[in-house]
Short mmCIF file of C-alpha atoms in Angstrom, two decimals:
data_model
loop_
_atom_site.label_atom_id
_atom_site.label_comp_id
_atom_site.label_asym_id
_atom_site.label_seq_id
_atom_site.Cartn_x
_atom_site.Cartn_y
_atom_site.Cartn_z
CA MET P 1261 66.93 71.70 179.01
CA ASP P 1262 65.98 75.31 179.40
CA ASP P 1263 69.41 76.13 180.81
CA TYR P 1264 71.09 74.57 177.90
CA VAL P 1265 68.76 76.36 175.43
CA GLY P 1266 69.47 79.70 176.96
CA GLY P 1267 73.15 79.14 176.71
CA SER P 1268 72.95 78.09 173.09
CA VAL P 1269 70.61 81.11 172.21
CA LEU P 1270 73.30 83.55 173.24
CA ALA P 1271 76.21 81.55 171.63
CA GLU P 1272 74.33 81.12 168.26
CA ALA P 1273 72.25 84.26 167.76
CA ALA P 1274 73.60 87.80 167.39
CA LEU P 1275 71.23 89.78 169.68
CA GLY P 1276 73.48 92.82 170.51
CA GLY P 1277 72.26 96.16 169.29
CA LEU P 1278 68.68 95.02 168.54
CA ALA P 1279 65.71 96.79 170.01
CA PRO P 1280 64.21 94.87 173.06
CA ARG P 1281 61.12 93.68 171.23
CA THR P 1282 63.13 92.45 168.19
CA ALA P 1283 65.68 90.89 170.48
CA GLY P 1284 63.00 89.06 172.43
CA ALA P 1285 61.36 87.65 169.32
CA VAL P 1286 64.68 86.60 167.72
CA ALA P 1287 65.73 84.96 171.02
CA GLU P 1288 62.38 83.00 171.22
CA VAL P 1289 62.83 81.81 167.72
CA GLN P 1290 66.40 80.71 168.39
CA ALA P 1291 65.24 78.98 171.65
CA ILE P 1292 62.66 76.86 169.85
CA VAL P 1293 65.12 75.99 167.03
CA SER P 1294 67.94 75.16 169.44
CA ARG P 1295 65.67 72.92 171.63
CA THR P 1296 64.40 71.20 168.46
CA TYR P 1297 67.91 70.68 167.13
CA ALA P 1298 68.99 69.25 170.45
CA LEU P 1299 66.24 66.79 170.63
CA ALA P 1300 66.49 65.67 167.12
CA ASN P 1301 70.22 65.16 167.35
CA ARG P 1302 70.57 63.78 170.81
CA GLN P 1303 72.99 60.86 171.12
CA ARG P 1304 75.04 62.33 168.18
CA HIS P 1305 78.11 61.73 170.47
CA ALA P 1306 76.71 58.71 172.27
CA HIS P 1307 79.93 56.70 171.42
CA GLU P 1308 81.83 59.36 173.32
CA GLY P 1309 79.47 59.25 176.40
CA PHE P 1310 77.44 62.47 175.82
CA ASP P 1311 74.71 63.63 173.50
CA LEU P 1312 75.96 67.00 171.84
CA CYS P 1313 79.15 68.90 171.76
CA ALA P 1314 79.40 72.65 172.33
CA THR P 1315 80.92 73.60 168.90
CA THR P 1316 79.49 74.28 165.46
CA HIS P 1317 79.64 70.51 164.81
CA CYS P 1318 76.34 70.39 166.95
CA GLN P 1319 75.40 73.69 168.50
CA VAL P 1320 77.73 76.36 170.08
CA TYR P 1321 76.97 76.60 173.82
CA ARG P 1322 78.22 78.65 176.86
CA PRO P 1323 76.49 78.47 180.08
CA LEU P 1324 74.27 81.54 181.05
CA SER P 1325 76.60 82.32 183.87
CA ALA P 1326 79.44 83.13 181.36
CA TRP P 1327 77.34 85.97 179.84
CA PRO P 1328 76.59 89.53 181.01
CA ALA P 1329 73.57 89.59 183.21
CA ASP P 1330 71.16 91.47 180.91
CA SER P 1331 72.02 89.04 178.09
CA ALA P 1332 71.59 85.99 180.36
CA ARG P 1333 68.16 87.32 181.51
CA LEU P 1334 67.00 87.85 177.93
CA ALA P 1335 67.99 84.27 176.95
CA ALA P 1336 66.67 82.70 180.01
CA ASN P 1337 63.29 84.49 179.54
CA ALA P 1338 63.21 83.16 175.91
CA ALA P 1339 63.92 79.62 176.92
CA GLN P 1340 61.38 79.71 179.75
CA SER P 1341 58.59 81.37 177.69
CA THR P 1342 58.93 78.77 175.03
CA SER P 1343 59.68 75.86 177.48
CA GLY P 1344 58.78 72.53 175.89
CA ALA P 1345 58.18 73.91 172.37
CA VAL P 1346 59.62 72.01 169.59
CA ILE P 1347 59.17 72.11 165.75
CA THR P 1348 57.68 68.87 164.43
CA TYR P 1349 57.03 67.22 161.09
CA ALA P 1350 54.93 63.97 160.96
CA ASP P 1351 54.91 64.10 164.83
CA ARG P 1352 58.71 64.00 165.17
CA PRO P 1353 61.20 66.87 166.03
CA ILE P 1354 62.67 68.08 162.69
CA ASN P 1355 66.41 68.53 162.04
CA ALA P 1356 66.10 72.25 162.67
CA VAL P 1357 69.33 73.44 160.96
CA PHE P 1358 70.02 77.10 160.63
CA HIS P 1359 72.74 79.53 159.30
CA ALA P 1360 73.85 83.13 159.59
CA ASP P 1361 72.83 84.67 156.22
CA CYS P 1362 71.32 83.05 153.19
CA GLY P 1363 72.24 85.87 150.89
CA GLY P 1364 68.56 86.26 149.68
CA HIS P 1365 67.61 82.61 149.01
CA THR P 1366 67.78 79.47 151.10
CA SER P 1367 68.52 76.04 149.58
CA PRO P 1368 67.23 72.47 149.95
CA ALA P 1369 69.12 70.08 152.23
CA ALA P 1370 70.34 68.09 149.18
CA THR P 1371 72.36 71.02 148.09
CA ALA P 1372 74.81 70.52 151.01
CA TRP P 1373 74.49 67.10 152.29
CA ARG P 1374 73.79 63.58 151.06
CA GLY P 1375 70.87 61.55 152.49
CA ASP P 1376 67.39 62.91 153.38
CA ASN P 1377 65.92 65.88 151.67
CA PRO P 1378 62.91 66.62 153.88
CA PRO P 1379 60.09 68.81 152.52
CA TYR P 1380 60.43 71.27 155.29
CA LEU P 1381 64.06 72.04 154.16
CA ARG P 1382 63.38 73.45 150.74
CA GLY P 1383 64.90 76.38 148.99
CA LEU P 1384 62.89 79.61 149.45
CA PRO P 1385 63.53 83.25 148.38
CA ASP P 1386 64.17 85.60 151.26
CA GLY P 1387 63.61 89.33 150.54
CA TYR P 1388 63.84 90.02 154.30
CA CYS P 1389 67.49 88.84 154.37
CA VAL P 1390 68.34 91.19 151.56
CA ARG P 1391 66.44 94.02 153.29
CA GLU P 1392 68.58 93.55 156.34
CA GLY P 1393 71.68 94.31 154.32
CA THR P 1394 73.27 90.94 153.30
CA THR P 1395 76.84 91.88 152.32
CA PRO P 1396 78.75 90.46 149.30
CA TRP P 1397 82.11 88.96 150.06
CA ARG P 1398 85.30 88.22 148.27
CA ALA P 1399 88.32 85.88 149.06
CA GLU P 1400 91.55 85.68 147.04
CA VAL P 1401 93.50 82.52 147.92
CA THR P 1402 96.79 81.50 146.38
CA LEU P 1403 96.86 78.24 144.58
CA SER P 1404 99.44 76.99 147.00
CA ASP P 1405 97.37 77.70 150.04
CA LEU P 1406 94.28 76.23 148.43
CA ARG P 1407 95.94 73.12 147.26
CA SER P 1408 97.32 72.50 150.88
CA ALA P 1409 93.83 73.01 152.37
CA LEU P 1410 92.18 70.76 149.82
CA ASN P 1411 94.76 67.92 150.41
CA ARG P 1412 93.91 67.90 154.03
CA SER P 1413 90.61 65.94 153.10
CA ASP P 1414 90.64 62.63 151.42
CA ALA P 1415 87.50 63.77 149.52
CA THR P 1416 89.08 66.95 148.05
CA SER P 1417 92.64 65.81 147.73
CA ILE P 1418 93.94 66.69 144.34
CA GLY P 1419 97.75 65.90 144.76
CA ARG P 1420 100.75 67.98 143.99
CA ARG P 1421 99.16 70.38 141.63
CA LEU P 1422 95.97 72.59 141.51
CA ASP P 1423 95.03 74.13 138.22
CA ALA P 1424 91.45 75.27 138.55
CA VAL P 1425 88.16 75.13 140.70
CA GLU P 1426 85.16 74.73 138.47
CA VAL P 1427 81.55 75.11 139.59
CA THR P 1428 79.73 72.47 137.46
CA GLU P 1429 76.29 72.55 138.98
CA LYS P 1430 74.26 75.28 140.90
CA ASP P 1431 70.84 75.18 142.56
CA ALA P 1432 68.12 77.64 142.13
CA ALA P 1433 69.74 79.94 144.86
CA GLY P 1434 73.01 79.88 142.94
CA ARG P 1435 74.91 77.75 145.54
CA ALA P 1436 77.48 75.35 144.21
CA VAL P 1437 76.04 71.85 144.29
CA ARG P 1438 78.91 70.23 142.40
CA VAL P 1439 82.41 71.35 142.01
CA THR P 1440 85.21 69.87 139.87
CA LEU P 1441 88.83 70.28 141.16
CA HIS P 1442 91.38 70.07 138.48
CA GLY P 1443 94.85 69.26 139.46
CA ALA P 1444 97.28 66.37 139.53
CA ARG P 1445 93.97 64.50 140.09
CA THR P 1446 90.54 65.66 138.88
CA VAL P 1447 87.95 65.30 141.56
CA ALA P 1448 84.20 66.10 141.49
CA VAL P 1449 82.67 66.78 144.93
CA ARG P 1450 79.83 68.71 146.58
CA GLY P 1451 80.37 72.40 147.00
CA GLU P 1452 79.87 72.20 150.74
CA GLN P 1453 82.75 69.62 150.88
CA VAL P 1454 85.02 72.20 149.15
CA ARG P 1455 84.00 74.97 151.46
CA SER P 1456 84.53 72.80 154.55
CA ALA P 1457 87.88 71.56 153.31
CA ILE P 1458 89.11 75.16 152.60
CA ASN P 1459 87.79 76.52 155.89
CA ALA P 1460 89.33 73.67 157.92
CA GLY P 1461 92.62 74.75 156.50
CA LEU P 1462 92.40 78.52 156.21
CA GLY P 1463 89.70 79.49 158.84
CA GLU P 1464 85.99 79.25 159.08
CA HIS P 1465 85.48 82.70 157.51
CA ALA P 1466 87.75 81.99 154.43
CA ILE P 1467 84.83 80.92 152.07
CA ARG P 1468 81.72 82.16 153.81
CA SER P 1469 79.19 80.20 151.67
CA THR P 1470 78.80 78.06 148.53
CA ARG P 1471 76.92 80.85 146.88
CA PHE P 1472 79.99 81.82 145.03
CA THR P 1473 81.70 82.27 141.61
CA VAL P 1474 85.37 81.49 141.18
CA ARG P 1475 88.03 82.62 138.64
CA ARG P 1476 91.71 82.49 138.18
CA SER P 1477 93.60 85.66 139.25
CA GLY P 1478 97.30 85.16 138.46
CA ARG P 1479 98.65 82.63 141.04
CA ALA P 1480 95.53 82.66 143.11
CA LEU P 1481 91.77 81.95 142.71
CA LEU P 1482 89.19 84.69 143.39
CA PHE P 1483 85.92 83.63 145.09
CA GLU P 1484 83.08 86.12 145.12
CA GLY P 1485 79.74 85.46 146.75
CA ARG P 1486 76.90 86.25 149.14
CA GLY P 1487 75.72 84.80 152.42
CA PHE P 1488 77.39 83.12 155.35
CA GLY P 1489 76.87 79.46 156.20
CA HIS P 1490 75.43 76.50 154.47
CA GLY P 1491 72.18 78.27 153.59
CA ILE P 1492 69.71 75.48 154.68
CA GLY P 1493 66.75 76.05 157.01
CA LEU P 1494 66.39 79.12 159.07
CA CYS P 1495 68.24 82.33 158.08
CA GLN P 1496 69.25 84.29 161.15
CA THR P 1497 69.71 87.59 159.19
CA GLY P 1498 66.24 87.15 157.64
CA THR P 1499 64.83 86.23 161.18
CA VAL P 1500 66.01 89.54 162.53
CA ALA P 1501 64.47 91.49 159.69
CA ARG P 1502 61.15 89.60 160.10
CA ALA P 1503 61.16 90.20 163.82
CA ARG P 1504 61.87 93.91 163.22
CA SER P 1505 58.82 94.03 160.94
CA GLY P 1506 56.51 92.50 163.53
CA HIS P 1507 56.42 88.90 162.52
CA SER P 1508 55.78 86.57 165.43
CA PRO P 1509 58.21 83.81 166.44
CA LEU P 1510 55.68 81.25 165.14
CA ASP P 1511 55.25 82.98 161.77
CA ILE P 1512 58.96 83.10 161.25
CA ILE P 1513 59.36 79.39 162.02
CA ALA P 1514 56.57 78.63 159.64
CA HIS P 1515 58.27 80.42 156.89
CA TYR P 1516 61.65 78.77 157.26
CA TYR P 1517 60.38 75.30 157.93
CA PRO P 1518 57.20 75.06 155.66
CA GLY P 1519 54.76 72.39 156.68
CA THR P 1520 55.79 71.91 160.19
CA ALA P 1521 54.10 72.52 163.56
CA VAL P 1522 55.23 73.75 166.95
CA THR P 1523 54.44 71.16 169.62
CA ASP P 1524 55.00 70.58 173.28
CA PHE P 1525 57.78 67.91 173.26
CA HIS P 1526 56.17 66.28 176.33
CA ALA P 1527 53.27 65.24 173.97
CA LEU P 1528 55.80 63.29 171.89
CA LEU P 1529 57.07 61.08 174.74
#
């Protein structure tokens, strides 16, 4: 497990350029989060004969042997120093989701996904993310390209014409909860479904988050927003800022997953 965790830490967390103490703390946080996520989501690919894939569908993973020696040593130390540690709620490993940049405010799980809305995945302001320098983004996408991307998914298919994309519901963080697509068909879907469909067709950085506004610009739509990723759970940009300010890994985890505990997973077996 620790070898897997180390490889996931380097694939998922941006540690380059950080001071050694900060990098060590961030790596320990990511190690605990990655281990927890792996345990909570094991057998996700059981029908294919394995537990987790090595992509963003589960967790990105590259073996430690594929990384420079200094980076591999840092990640291995983080995995070993936290060995066995997992985040729990009601004595069970949590779904320890994380993202790159919340843009200053995380969101509850229900903003992005149907199903459970656990109390440890609630929306929280994150001034540390802003302090680290969260960057606004903009993306201008032609109506033709947008229509093609949306039509790739049954959930967002609007047919041969796209007229407008309208955000009809936002959460407290400003993320699009519900979006109505106006075209040959009118479709109301979750904001995360729209982002996923567009990014599947135009690249994963096309629409960086659902914390956006959108308006018509000639034969294109202009998206402007903040953050990167779904915005649920741990914010990696905020984690770096908190570690730089001297917060311990356990304090950082307690902030992003309120009401949880860090436990040795052997005690749960």
